mmCIF file with all atom_site columns, C-alpha atoms in Angstrom:
data_model
loop_
_atom_site.group_PDB
_atom_site.id
_atom_site.type_symbol
_atom_site.label_atom_id
_atom_site.label_alt_id
_atom_site.label_comp_id
_atom_site.label_asym_id
_atom_site.label_entity_id
_atom_site.label_seq_id
_atom_site.pdbx_PDB_ins_code
_atom_site.Cartn_x
_atom_site.Cartn_y
_atom_site.Cartn_z
_atom_site.occupancy
_atom_site.B_iso_or_equiv
_atom_site.pdbx_formal_charge
_atom_site.auth_seq_id
_atom_site.auth_comp_id
_atom_site.auth_asym_id
_atom_site.auth_atom_id
_atom_site.pdbx_PDB_model_num
ATOM 1   C CA . MET S 1 1   ? -80.699  287.080 -87.967  1.00 0.00 ? 77  MET S CA 1
ATOM 2   C CA . THR S 1 2   ? -79.334  290.261 -89.543  1.00 0.00 ? 78  THR S CA 1
ATOM 3   C CA . ALA S 1 3   ? -81.787  292.202 -91.654  1.00 0.00 ? 79  ALA S CA 1
ATOM 4   C CA . PRO S 1 4   ? -82.689  295.653 -92.909  1.00 0.00 ? 80  PRO S CA 1
ATOM 5   C CA . ALA S 1 5   ? -85.177  297.253 -90.524  1.00 0.00 ? 81  ALA S CA 1
ATOM 6   C CA . THR S 1 6   ? -88.071  297.339 -92.951  1.00 0.00 ? 82  THR S CA 1
ATOM 7   C CA . ARG S 1 7   ? -91.489  295.820 -93.264  1.00 0.00 ? 83  ARG S CA 1
ATOM 8   C CA . THR S 1 8   ? -93.133  295.769 -96.638  1.00 0.00 ? 84  THR S CA 1
ATOM 9   C CA . SER S 1 9   ? -96.812  295.941 -97.463  1.00 0.00 ? 85  SER S CA 1
ATOM 10  C CA . PRO S 1 10  ? -98.683  293.602 -99.799  1.00 0.00 ? 86  PRO S CA 1
ATOM 11  C CA . GLN S 1 11  ? -98.710  294.600 -103.459 1.00 0.00 ? 87  GLN S CA 1
ATOM 12  C CA . GLY S 1 12  ? -102.257 293.980 -104.551 1.00 0.00 ? 88  GLY S CA 1
ATOM 13  C CA . ASP S 1 13  ? -103.076 290.544 -103.187 1.00 0.00 ? 89  ASP S CA 1
ATOM 14  C CA . GLN S 1 14  ? -99.457  289.320 -102.811 1.00 0.00 ? 90  GLN S CA 1
ATOM 15  C CA . TRP S 1 15  ? -96.553  289.951 -100.482 1.00 0.00 ? 91  TRP S CA 1
ATOM 16  C CA . PRO S 1 16  ? -93.379  291.281 -102.143 1.00 0.00 ? 92  PRO S CA 1
ATOM 17  C CA . ARG S 1 17  ? -91.043  288.764 -103.739 1.00 0.00 ? 93  ARG S CA 1
ATOM 18  C CA . TRP S 1 18  ? -87.684  288.001 -102.120 1.00 0.00 ? 94  TRP S CA 1
ATOM 19  C CA . GLU S 1 19  ? -84.805  286.290 -103.905 1.00 0.00 ? 95  GLU S CA 1
ATOM 20  C CA . VAL S 1 20  ? -83.244  283.458 -101.896 1.00 0.00 ? 96  VAL S CA 1
ATOM 21  C CA . PHE S 1 21  ? -79.500  282.740 -101.784 1.00 0.00 ? 97  PHE S CA 1
ATOM 22  C CA . LYS S 1 22  ? -78.371  279.441 -100.258 1.00 0.00 ? 98  LYS S CA 1
ATOM 23  C CA . LYS S 1 23  ? -74.867  278.406 -99.226  1.00 0.00 ? 99  LYS S CA 1
ATOM 24  C CA . ASP S 1 24  ? -74.382  274.635 -99.169  1.00 0.00 ? 100 ASP S CA 1
ATOM 25  C CA . ASN S 1 25  ? -71.083  274.621 -97.264  1.00 0.00 ? 101 ASN S CA 1
ATOM 26  C CA . ASP S 1 26  ? -68.102  276.820 -96.464  1.00 0.00 ? 102 ASP S CA 1
ATOM 27  C CA . ARG S 1 27  ? -66.418  275.972 -99.790  1.00 0.00 ? 103 ARG S CA 1
ATOM 28  C CA . ARG S 1 28  ? -69.365  276.906 -102.001 1.00 0.00 ? 104 ARG S CA 1
ATOM 29  C CA . PRO S 1 29  ? -70.622  280.368 -102.998 1.00 0.00 ? 105 PRO S CA 1
ATOM 30  C CA . TYR S 1 30  ? -74.059  281.715 -102.232 1.00 0.00 ? 106 TYR S CA 1
ATOM 31  C CA . GLN S 1 31  ? -76.352  280.736 -105.091 1.00 0.00 ? 107 GLN S CA 1
ATOM 32  C CA . ALA S 1 32  ? -79.706  282.169 -106.148 1.00 0.00 ? 108 ALA S CA 1
ATOM 33  C CA . VAL S 1 33  ? -82.016  279.175 -105.817 1.00 0.00 ? 109 VAL S CA 1
ATOM 34  C CA . GLY S 1 34  ? -85.441  280.775 -106.212 1.00 0.00 ? 110 GLY S CA 1
ATOM 35  C CA . SER S 1 35  ? -87.814  283.226 -104.596 1.00 0.00 ? 111 SER S CA 1
ATOM 36  C CA . VAL S 1 36  ? -90.532  283.474 -101.953 1.00 0.00 ? 112 VAL S CA 1
ATOM 37  C CA . HIS S 1 37  ? -93.271  285.962 -101.124 1.00 0.00 ? 113 HIS S CA 1
ATOM 38  C CA . ALA S 1 38  ? -93.036  287.410 -97.619  1.00 0.00 ? 114 ALA S CA 1
ATOM 39  C CA . GLY S 1 39  ? -94.025  290.429 -95.571  1.00 0.00 ? 115 GLY S CA 1
ATOM 40  C CA . ASP S 1 40  ? -90.728  291.099 -93.783  1.00 0.00 ? 116 ASP S CA 1
ATOM 41  C CA . PRO S 1 41  ? -87.147  289.771 -93.603  1.00 0.00 ? 117 PRO S CA 1
ATOM 42  C CA . GLN S 1 42  ? -87.790  287.205 -90.856  1.00 0.00 ? 118 GLN S CA 1
ATOM 43  C CA . HIS S 1 43  ? -90.848  285.919 -92.696  1.00 0.00 ? 119 HIS S CA 1
ATOM 44  C CA . ALA S 1 44  ? -88.783  285.654 -95.890  1.00 0.00 ? 120 ALA S CA 1
ATOM 45  C CA . LEU S 1 45  ? -85.976  283.704 -94.194  1.00 0.00 ? 121 LEU S CA 1
ATOM 46  C CA . VAL S 1 46  ? -88.313  281.244 -92.485  1.00 0.00 ? 122 VAL S CA 1
ATOM 47  C CA . THR S 1 47  ? -90.260  280.663 -95.694  1.00 0.00 ? 123 THR S CA 1
ATOM 48  C CA . ALA S 1 48  ? -87.022  280.232 -97.653  1.00 0.00 ? 124 ALA S CA 1
ATOM 49  C CA . ARG S 1 49  ? -85.808  277.662 -95.122  1.00 0.00 ? 125 ARG S CA 1
ATOM 50  C CA . ASN S 1 50  ? -89.080  275.723 -95.360  1.00 0.00 ? 126 ASN S CA 1
ATOM 51  C CA . VAL S 1 51  ? -89.118  275.764 -99.159  1.00 0.00 ? 127 VAL S CA 1
ATOM 52  C CA . PHE S 1 52  ? -85.474  275.381 -100.191 1.00 0.00 ? 128 PHE S CA 1
ATOM 53  C CA . VAL S 1 53  ? -83.628  273.671 -97.318  1.00 0.00 ? 129 VAL S CA 1
ATOM 54  C CA . ARG S 1 54  ? -84.730  270.094 -97.878  1.00 0.00 ? 130 ARG S CA 1
ATOM 55  C CA . ARG S 1 55  ? -81.307  268.577 -97.487  1.00 0.00 ? 131 ARG S CA 1
ATOM 56  C CA . PRO S 1 56  ? -78.781  268.991 -94.679  1.00 0.00 ? 132 PRO S CA 1
ATOM 57  C CA . ALA S 1 57  ? -76.182  270.692 -96.885  1.00 0.00 ? 133 ALA S CA 1
ATOM 58  C CA . ALA S 1 58  ? -77.255  274.297 -96.228  1.00 0.00 ? 134 ALA S CA 1
ATOM 59  C CA . VAL S 1 59  ? -75.280  276.317 -93.692  1.00 0.00 ? 135 VAL S CA 1
ATOM 60  C CA . SER S 1 60  ? -76.593  279.822 -94.425  1.00 0.00 ? 136 SER S CA 1
ATOM 61  C CA . LEU S 1 61  ? -79.434  281.686 -96.122  1.00 0.00 ? 137 LEU S CA 1
ATOM 62  C CA . TRP S 1 62  ? -79.635  285.225 -97.457  1.00 0.00 ? 138 TRP S CA 1
ATOM 63  C CA . VAL S 1 63  ? -82.743  286.920 -98.838  1.00 0.00 ? 139 VAL S CA 1
ATOM 64  C CA . VAL S 1 64  ? -83.178  290.245 -100.609 1.00 0.00 ? 140 VAL S CA 1
ATOM 65  C CA . ARG S 1 65  ? -86.194  292.019 -102.034 1.00 0.00 ? 141 ARG S CA 1
ATOM 66  C CA . GLU S 1 66  ? -86.555  291.776 -105.789 1.00 0.00 ? 142 GLU S CA 1
ATOM 67  C CA . GLN S 1 67  ? -86.696  295.573 -106.079 1.00 0.00 ? 143 GLN S CA 1
ATOM 68  C CA . ASP S 1 68  ? -83.215  295.898 -104.538 1.00 0.00 ? 144 ASP S CA 1
ATOM 69  C CA . ILE S 1 69  ? -81.541  293.765 -107.225 1.00 0.00 ? 145 ILE S CA 1
ATOM 70  C CA . LEU S 1 70  ? -79.935  295.537 -110.166 1.00 0.00 ? 146 LEU S CA 1
ATOM 71  C CA . SER S 1 71  ? -79.760  293.016 -113.010 1.00 0.00 ? 147 SER S CA 1
ATOM 72  C CA . ALA S 1 72  ? -78.671  293.110 -116.627 1.00 0.00 ? 148 ALA S CA 1
ATOM 73  C CA . THR S 1 73  ? -77.955  290.894 -119.618 1.00 0.00 ? 149 THR S CA 1
ATOM 74  C CA . PRO S 1 74  ? -75.634  291.768 -122.526 1.00 0.00 ? 150 PRO S CA 1
ATOM 75  C CA . GLU S 1 75  ? -78.717  292.532 -124.627 1.00 0.00 ? 151 GLU S CA 1
ATOM 76  C CA . GLU S 1 76  ? -80.023  294.989 -122.026 1.00 0.00 ? 152 GLU S CA 1
ATOM 77  C CA . ILE S 1 77  ? -76.618  296.651 -121.758 1.00 0.00 ? 153 ILE S CA 1
ATOM 78  C CA . ALA S 1 78  ? -76.611  297.083 -125.547 1.00 0.00 ? 154 ALA S CA 1
ATOM 79  C CA . ARG S 1 79  ? -79.982  298.844 -125.296 1.00 0.00 ? 155 ARG S CA 1
ATOM 80  C CA . GLY S 1 80  ? -78.486  301.364 -122.870 1.00 0.00 ? 156 GLY S CA 1
ATOM 81  C CA . VAL S 1 81  ? -80.325  300.555 -119.624 1.00 0.00 ? 157 VAL S CA 1
ATOM 82  C CA . THR S 1 82  ? -79.263  302.552 -116.562 1.00 0.00 ? 158 THR S CA 1
ATOM 83  C CA . PHE S 1 83  ? -79.006  301.587 -112.903 1.00 0.00 ? 159 PHE S CA 1
ATOM 84  C CA . ARG S 1 84  ? -79.743  303.500 -109.734 1.00 0.00 ? 160 ARG S CA 1
ATOM 85  C CA . GLY S 1 85  ? -78.489  302.640 -106.290 1.00 0.00 ? 161 GLY S CA 1
ATOM 86  C CA . PRO S 1 86  ? -76.774  304.085 -103.228 1.00 0.00 ? 162 PRO S CA 1
ATOM 87  C CA . ALA S 1 87  ? -73.051  304.420 -102.714 1.00 0.00 ? 163 ALA S CA 1
ATOM 88  C CA . GLY S 1 88  ? -71.488  301.579 -100.759 1.00 0.00 ? 164 GLY S CA 1
ATOM 89  C CA . THR S 1 89  ? -70.633  297.896 -100.929 1.00 0.00 ? 165 THR S CA 1
ATOM 90  C CA . TYR S 1 90  ? -72.372  295.783 -103.560 1.00 0.00 ? 166 TYR S CA 1
ATOM 91  C CA . HIS S 1 91  ? -72.412  291.999 -103.925 1.00 0.00 ? 167 HIS S CA 1
ATOM 92  C CA . VAL S 1 92  ? -71.780  290.798 -107.479 1.00 0.00 ? 168 VAL S CA 1
ATOM 93  C CA . GLY S 1 93  ? -73.672  287.834 -108.903 1.00 0.00 ? 169 GLY S CA 1
ATOM 94  C CA . ILE S 1 94  ? -73.058  286.294 -112.316 1.00 0.00 ? 170 ILE S CA 1
ATOM 95  C CA . LYS S 1 95  ? -74.631  283.662 -114.511 1.00 0.00 ? 171 LYS S CA 1
ATOM 96  C CA . ALA S 1 96  ? -71.719  282.033 -116.290 1.00 0.00 ? 172 ALA S CA 1
ATOM 97  C CA . THR S 1 97  ? -73.410  279.126 -118.066 1.00 0.00 ? 173 THR S CA 1
ATOM 98  C CA . HIS S 1 98  ? -76.764  277.701 -119.071 1.00 0.00 ? 174 HIS S CA 1
ATOM 99  C CA . LYS S 1 99  ? -75.809  274.261 -117.746 1.00 0.00 ? 175 LYS S CA 1
ATOM 100 C CA . ARG S 1 100 ? -76.984  274.740 -114.143 1.00 0.00 ? 176 ARG S CA 1
ATOM 101 C CA . SER S 1 101 ? -80.748  275.046 -114.327 1.00 0.00 ? 177 SER S CA 1
ATOM 102 C CA . MET S 1 102 ? -81.360  274.769 -110.573 1.00 0.00 ? 178 MET S CA 1
ATOM 103 C CA . THR S 1 103 ? -79.676  278.102 -109.784 1.00 0.00 ? 179 THR S CA 1
ATOM 104 C CA . PHE S 1 104 ? -79.491  281.429 -111.570 1.00 0.00 ? 180 PHE S CA 1
ATOM 105 C CA . VAL S 1 105 ? -76.455  283.378 -110.356 1.00 0.00 ? 181 VAL S CA 1
ATOM 106 C CA . ASP S 1 106 ? -73.533  282.733 -108.011 1.00 0.00 ? 182 ASP S CA 1
ATOM 107 C CA . LEU S 1 107 ? -72.277  285.517 -105.755 1.00 0.00 ? 183 LEU S CA 1
ATOM 108 C CA . THR S 1 108 ? -68.619  285.990 -106.634 1.00 0.00 ? 184 THR S CA 1
ATOM 109 C CA . GLY S 1 109 ? -67.514  288.850 -104.377 1.00 0.00 ? 185 GLY S CA 1
ATOM 110 C CA . THR S 1 110 ? -68.083  292.511 -103.579 1.00 0.00 ? 186 THR S CA 1
ATOM 111 C CA . VAL S 1 111 ? -67.217  295.900 -105.037 1.00 0.00 ? 187 VAL S CA 1
ATOM 112 C CA . ASN S 1 112 ? -67.186  299.359 -103.499 1.00 0.00 ? 188 ASN S CA 1
ATOM 113 C CA . ALA S 1 113 ? -69.152  301.648 -105.784 1.00 0.00 ? 189 ALA S CA 1
ATOM 114 C CA . THR S 1 114 ? -70.303  305.251 -105.920 1.00 0.00 ? 190 THR S CA 1
ATOM 115 C CA . ASP S 1 115 ? -73.754  304.185 -107.156 1.00 0.00 ? 191 ASP S CA 1
ATOM 116 C CA . GLY S 1 116 ? -75.580  301.357 -108.918 1.00 0.00 ? 192 GLY S CA 1
ATOM 117 C CA . GLU S 1 117 ? -74.213  302.314 -112.318 1.00 0.00 ? 193 GLU S CA 1
ATOM 118 C CA . ASP S 1 118 ? -70.652  302.121 -111.026 1.00 0.00 ? 194 ASP S CA 1
ATOM 119 C CA . ALA S 1 119 ? -71.331  298.765 -109.359 1.00 0.00 ? 195 ALA S CA 1
ATOM 120 C CA . MET S 1 120 ? -72.670  297.284 -112.607 1.00 0.00 ? 196 MET S CA 1
ATOM 121 C CA . ARG S 1 121 ? -69.709  298.686 -114.552 1.00 0.00 ? 197 ARG S CA 1
ATOM 122 C CA . GLN S 1 122 ? -67.269  296.998 -112.158 1.00 0.00 ? 198 GLN S CA 1
ATOM 123 C CA . ALA S 1 123 ? -69.190  293.714 -112.287 1.00 0.00 ? 199 ALA S CA 1
ATOM 124 C CA . ARG S 1 124 ? -69.057  293.706 -116.080 1.00 0.00 ? 200 ARG S CA 1
ATOM 125 C CA . ALA S 1 125 ? -65.343  294.527 -116.046 1.00 0.00 ? 201 ALA S CA 1
ATOM 126 C CA . GLN S 1 126 ? -64.643  291.605 -113.701 1.00 0.00 ? 202 GLN S CA 1
ATOM 127 C CA . HIS S 1 127 ? -66.793  289.132 -115.665 1.00 0.00 ? 203 HIS S CA 1
ATOM 128 C CA . PRO S 1 128 ? -67.046  290.355 -119.281 1.00 0.00 ? 204 PRO S CA 1
ATOM 129 C CA . ASP S 1 129 ? -68.235  286.990 -120.635 1.00 0.00 ? 205 ASP S CA 1
ATOM 130 C CA . ALA S 1 130 ? -71.111  286.496 -118.175 1.00 0.00 ? 206 ALA S CA 1
ATOM 131 C CA . LEU S 1 131 ? -74.612  285.764 -119.457 1.00 0.00 ? 207 LEU S CA 1
ATOM 132 C CA . ALA S 1 132 ? -76.151  287.977 -116.766 1.00 0.00 ? 208 ALA S CA 1
ATOM 133 C CA . TRP S 1 133 ? -74.956  290.269 -113.974 1.00 0.00 ? 209 TRP S CA 1
ATOM 134 C CA . TRP S 1 134 ? -76.577  291.118 -110.653 1.00 0.00 ? 210 TRP S CA 1
ATOM 135 C CA . VAL S 1 135 ? -75.356  293.798 -108.235 1.00 0.00 ? 211 VAL S CA 1
ATOM 136 C CA . ILE S 1 136 ? -77.035  294.084 -104.834 1.00 0.00 ? 212 ILE S CA 1
ATOM 137 C CA . PRO S 1 137 ? -76.340  296.538 -101.988 1.00 0.00 ? 213 PRO S CA 1
ATOM 138 C CA . ASP S 1 138 ? -74.908  294.741 -98.981  1.00 0.00 ? 214 ASP S CA 1
ATOM 139 C CA . GLU S 1 139 ? -77.297  296.577 -96.664  1.00 0.00 ? 215 GLU S CA 1
ATOM 140 C CA . ALA S 1 140 ? -80.326  295.172 -98.520  1.00 0.00 ? 216 ALA S CA 1
ATOM 141 C CA . PHE S 1 141 ? -79.694  291.550 -97.475  1.00 0.00 ? 217 PHE S CA 1
ATOM 142 C CA . ALA S 1 142 ? -81.347  289.746 -94.588  1.00 0.00 ? 218 ALA S CA 1
ATOM 143 C CA . ARG S 1 143 ? -79.192  286.877 -93.322  1.00 0.00 ? 219 ARG S CA 1
ATOM 144 C CA . THR S 1 144 ? -79.264  283.971 -90.932  1.00 0.00 ? 220 THR S CA 1
ATOM 145 C CA . GLU S 1 145 ? -76.663  284.322 -88.188  1.00 0.00 ? 221 GLU S CA 1
ATOM 146 C CA . ASP S 1 146 ? -73.297  282.648 -88.711  1.00 0.00 ? 222 ASP S CA 1
ATOM 147 C CA . GLY S 1 147 ? -72.229  279.947 -86.290  1.00 0.00 ? 223 GLY S CA 1
ATOM 148 C CA . PRO S 1 148 ? -72.866  276.356 -85.224  1.00 0.00 ? 224 PRO S CA 1
ATOM 149 C CA . ASP S 1 149 ? -75.977  277.243 -83.223  1.00 0.00 ? 225 ASP S CA 1
ATOM 150 C CA . THR S 1 150 ? -77.703  278.556 -86.332  1.00 0.00 ? 226 THR S CA 1
ATOM 151 C CA . VAL S 1 151 ? -76.747  275.500 -88.355  1.00 0.00 ? 227 VAL S CA 1
ATOM 152 C CA . GLU S 1 152 ? -78.055  273.247 -85.582  1.00 0.00 ? 228 GLU S CA 1
ATOM 153 C CA . SER S 1 153 ? -81.383  275.038 -85.165  1.00 0.00 ? 229 SER S CA 1
ATOM 154 C CA . TRP S 1 154 ? -82.110  276.121 -88.739  1.00 0.00 ? 230 TRP S CA 1
ATOM 155 C CA . PHE S 1 155 ? -80.634  273.460 -90.982  1.00 0.00 ? 231 PHE S CA 1
ATOM 156 C CA . ALA S 1 156 ? -79.803  270.266 -89.065  1.00 0.00 ? 232 ALA S CA 1
ATOM 157 C CA . PRO S 1 157 ? -83.478  269.168 -88.845  1.00 0.00 ? 233 PRO S CA 1
ATOM 158 C CA . ALA S 1 158 ? -83.445  268.728 -92.634  1.00 0.00 ? 234 ALA S CA 1
ATOM 159 C CA . ALA S 1 159 ? -81.248  265.657 -92.118  1.00 0.00 ? 235 ALA S CA 1
ATOM 160 C CA . GLU S 1 160 ? -84.228  263.842 -90.606  1.00 0.00 ? 236 GLU S CA 1
ATOM 161 C CA . LYS S 1 161 ? -86.578  264.541 -93.502  1.00 0.00 ? 237 LYS S CA 1
ATOM 162 C CA . THR S 1 162 ? -87.418  261.539 -95.657  1.00 0.00 ? 238 THR S CA 1
ATOM 163 C CA . TYR S 1 163 ? -88.176  263.433 -98.882  1.00 0.00 ? 239 TYR S CA 1
ATOM 164 C CA . LYS S 1 164 ? -84.617  264.287 -99.853  1.00 0.00 ? 240 LYS S CA 1
ATOM 165 C CA . GLN S 1 165 ? -83.798  262.902 -103.274 1.00 0.00 ? 241 GLN S CA 1
ATOM 166 C CA . GLN S 1 166 ? -85.172  260.245 -105.559 1.00 0.00 ? 242 GLN S CA 1
ATOM 167 C CA . GLN S 1 167 ? -82.909  257.473 -104.305 1.00 0.00 ? 243 GLN S CA 1
ATOM 168 C CA . TYR S 1 168 ? -84.143  258.013 -100.743 1.00 0.00 ? 244 TYR S CA 1
ATOM 169 C CA . TYR S 1 169 ? -87.738  257.090 -101.586 1.00 0.00 ? 245 TYR S CA 1
ATOM 170 C CA . GLY S 1 170 ? -88.851  253.624 -100.589 1.00 0.00 ? 246 GLY S CA 1
ATOM 171 C CA . THR S 1 171 ? -90.547  251.268 -103.021 1.00 0.00 ? 247 THR S CA 1
ATOM 172 C CA . ILE S 1 172 ? -93.996  249.771 -102.658 1.00 0.00 ? 248 ILE S CA 1
ATOM 173 C CA . GLY S 1 173 ? -93.997  245.981 -102.993 1.00 0.00 ? 249 GLY S CA 1
ATOM 174 C CA . ARG S 1 174 ? -91.366  243.946 -104.828 1.00 0.00 ? 250 ARG S CA 1
ATOM 175 C CA . HIS S 1 175 ? -90.300  243.934 -108.447 1.00 0.00 ? 251 HIS S CA 1
ATOM 176 C CA . VAL S 1 176 ? -91.882  241.195 -110.585 1.00 0.00 ? 252 VAL S CA 1
ATOM 177 C CA . GLY S 1 177 ? -88.425  239.904 -111.570 1.00 0.00 ? 253 GLY S CA 1
ATOM 178 C CA . GLU S 1 178 ? -87.531  239.392 -107.919 1.00 0.00 ? 254 GLU S CA 1
ATOM 179 C CA . LEU S 1 179 ? -90.781  237.501 -107.332 1.00 0.00 ? 255 LEU S CA 1
ATOM 180 C CA . LYS S 1 180 ? -90.126  235.247 -110.329 1.00 0.00 ? 256 LYS S CA 1
ATOM 181 C CA . ARG S 1 181 ? -86.588  234.435 -109.169 1.00 0.00 ? 257 ARG S CA 1
ATOM 182 C CA . ALA S 1 182 ? -87.933  233.569 -105.737 1.00 0.00 ? 258 ALA S CA 1
ATOM 183 C CA . GLY S 1 183 ? -90.569  231.275 -107.239 1.00 0.00 ? 259 GLY S CA 1
ATOM 184 C CA . LEU S 1 184 ? -93.382  233.359 -105.848 1.00 0.00 ? 260 LEU S CA 1
ATOM 185 C CA . MET S 1 185 ? -95.096  234.176 -109.125 1.00 0.00 ? 261 MET S CA 1
ATOM 186 C CA . PRO S 1 186 ? -98.052  231.885 -109.925 1.00 0.00 ? 262 PRO S CA 1
ATOM 187 C CA . SER S 1 187 ? -97.564  229.926 -113.138 1.00 0.00 ? 263 SER S CA 1
ATOM 188 C CA . ARG S 1 188 ? -100.130 228.701 -115.629 1.00 0.00 ? 264 ARG S CA 1
ATOM 189 C CA . THR S 1 189 ? -101.405 225.114 -115.326 1.00 0.00 ? 265 THR S CA 1
ATOM 190 C CA . PRO S 1 190 ? -100.258 222.519 -117.933 1.00 0.00 ? 266 PRO S CA 1
ATOM 191 C CA . ASP S 1 191 ? -103.785 222.268 -119.366 1.00 0.00 ? 267 ASP S CA 1
ATOM 192 C CA . ALA S 1 192 ? -103.937 226.007 -119.794 1.00 0.00 ? 268 ALA S CA 1
ATOM 193 C CA . GLN S 1 193 ? -100.528 226.012 -121.415 1.00 0.00 ? 269 GLN S CA 1
ATOM 194 C CA . ALA S 1 194 ? -101.470 223.232 -123.870 1.00 0.00 ? 270 ALA S CA 1
ATOM 195 C CA . ALA S 1 195 ? -104.879 224.534 -124.764 1.00 0.00 ? 271 ALA S CA 1
ATOM 196 C CA . PRO S 1 196 ? -104.754 225.753 -128.377 1.00 0.00 ? 272 PRO S CA 1
ATOM 197 C CA . ARG S 1 197 ? -106.021 229.124 -129.190 1.00 0.00 ? 273 ARG S CA 1
ATOM 198 C CA . PRO S 1 198 ? -109.265 229.081 -131.145 1.00 0.00 ? 274 PRO S CA 1
ATOM 199 C CA . ALA S 1 199 ? -108.650 229.684 -134.833 1.00 0.00 ? 275 ALA S CA 1
ATOM 200 C CA . ALA S 1 200 ? -110.280 232.618 -136.423 1.00 0.00 ? 276 ALA S CA 1
ATOM 201 C CA . THR S 1 201 ? -113.203 231.447 -138.602 1.00 0.00 ? 277 THR S CA 1
ATOM 202 C CA . PRO S 1 202 ? -114.155 233.337 -141.731 1.00 0.00 ? 278 PRO S CA 1
ATOM 203 C CA . ASP S 1 203 ? -117.612 234.755 -141.919 1.00 0.00 ? 279 ASP S CA 1
ATOM 204 C CA . ALA S 1 204 ? -119.793 232.120 -143.616 1.00 0.00 ? 280 ALA S CA 1
ATOM 205 C CA . ARG S 1 205 ? -122.299 234.611 -144.807 1.00 0.00 ? 281 ARG S CA 1
ATOM 206 C CA . PRO S 1 206 ? -121.900 235.552 -148.496 1.00 0.00 ? 282 PRO S CA 1
ATOM 207 C CA . ALA S 1 207 ? -120.915 239.045 -149.197 1.00 0.00 ? 283 ALA S CA 1
ATOM 208 C CA . PRO S 1 208 ? -123.850 241.170 -150.246 1.00 0.00 ? 284 PRO S CA 1
ATOM 209 C CA . SER S 1 209 ? -124.093 241.682 -154.004 1.00 0.00 ? 285 SER S CA 1
ATOM 210 C CA . ALA S 1 210 ? -125.681 244.424 -155.996 1.00 0.00 ? 286 ALA S CA 1
ATOM 211 C CA . GLN S 1 211 ? -129.223 243.616 -157.155 1.00 0.00 ? 287 GLN S CA 1
ATOM 212 C CA . LYS S 1 212 ? -131.099 245.100 -160.053 1.00 0.00 ? 288 LYS S CA 1
ATOM 213 C CA . VAL S 1 213 ? -134.002 247.241 -159.091 1.00 0.00 ? 289 VAL S CA 1
ATOM 214 C CA . PRO S 1 214 ? -137.085 246.152 -161.040 1.00 0.00 ? 290 PRO S CA 1
ATOM 215 C CA . GLN S 1 215 ? -138.204 248.751 -163.567 1.00 0.00 ? 291 GLN S CA 1
#
């Protein structure tokens, strides 16, 4: 695992929040799939693996503290928000559409910037039509190691889990249509089928009528 050499303290009664980026395979980008609360980078990676890697597609995980993410929407840019960050390499994440609800941004590449403001400016120039932009210092990420050993130890066990997707769940019992076709559904007896339903009988009692009250 590669990680910044930091350990964070609880904020109030919660550990800090870490954003989780998952890579499904070598052809897909890292995608922001959610967040976890954790006390340090290793804790964040293990928790992210336990929460988000429920299928064998993942080959790598990255996590970063929420406070290290510089994010903006077009509305925030119009209000004149500013961004602070160190000089160096930044990863750029964009939200291009509302269609994918399971992820927020995809990491599209990196930029070399003099500070956070410069990184956000470059991200916006590269993707002017994005719905949201994230820029994150490269040094802020904690990562699982690359290589087949990591895939085997971190992600391959997910292939044996039985709670993958809806179609993998077993069914309890057999469908009533299948039982009928197999002749296993009990049928009503002829007497029960022929027995007429009792007719509804009107109330024989006369309806109450108004009576004069003796003077």
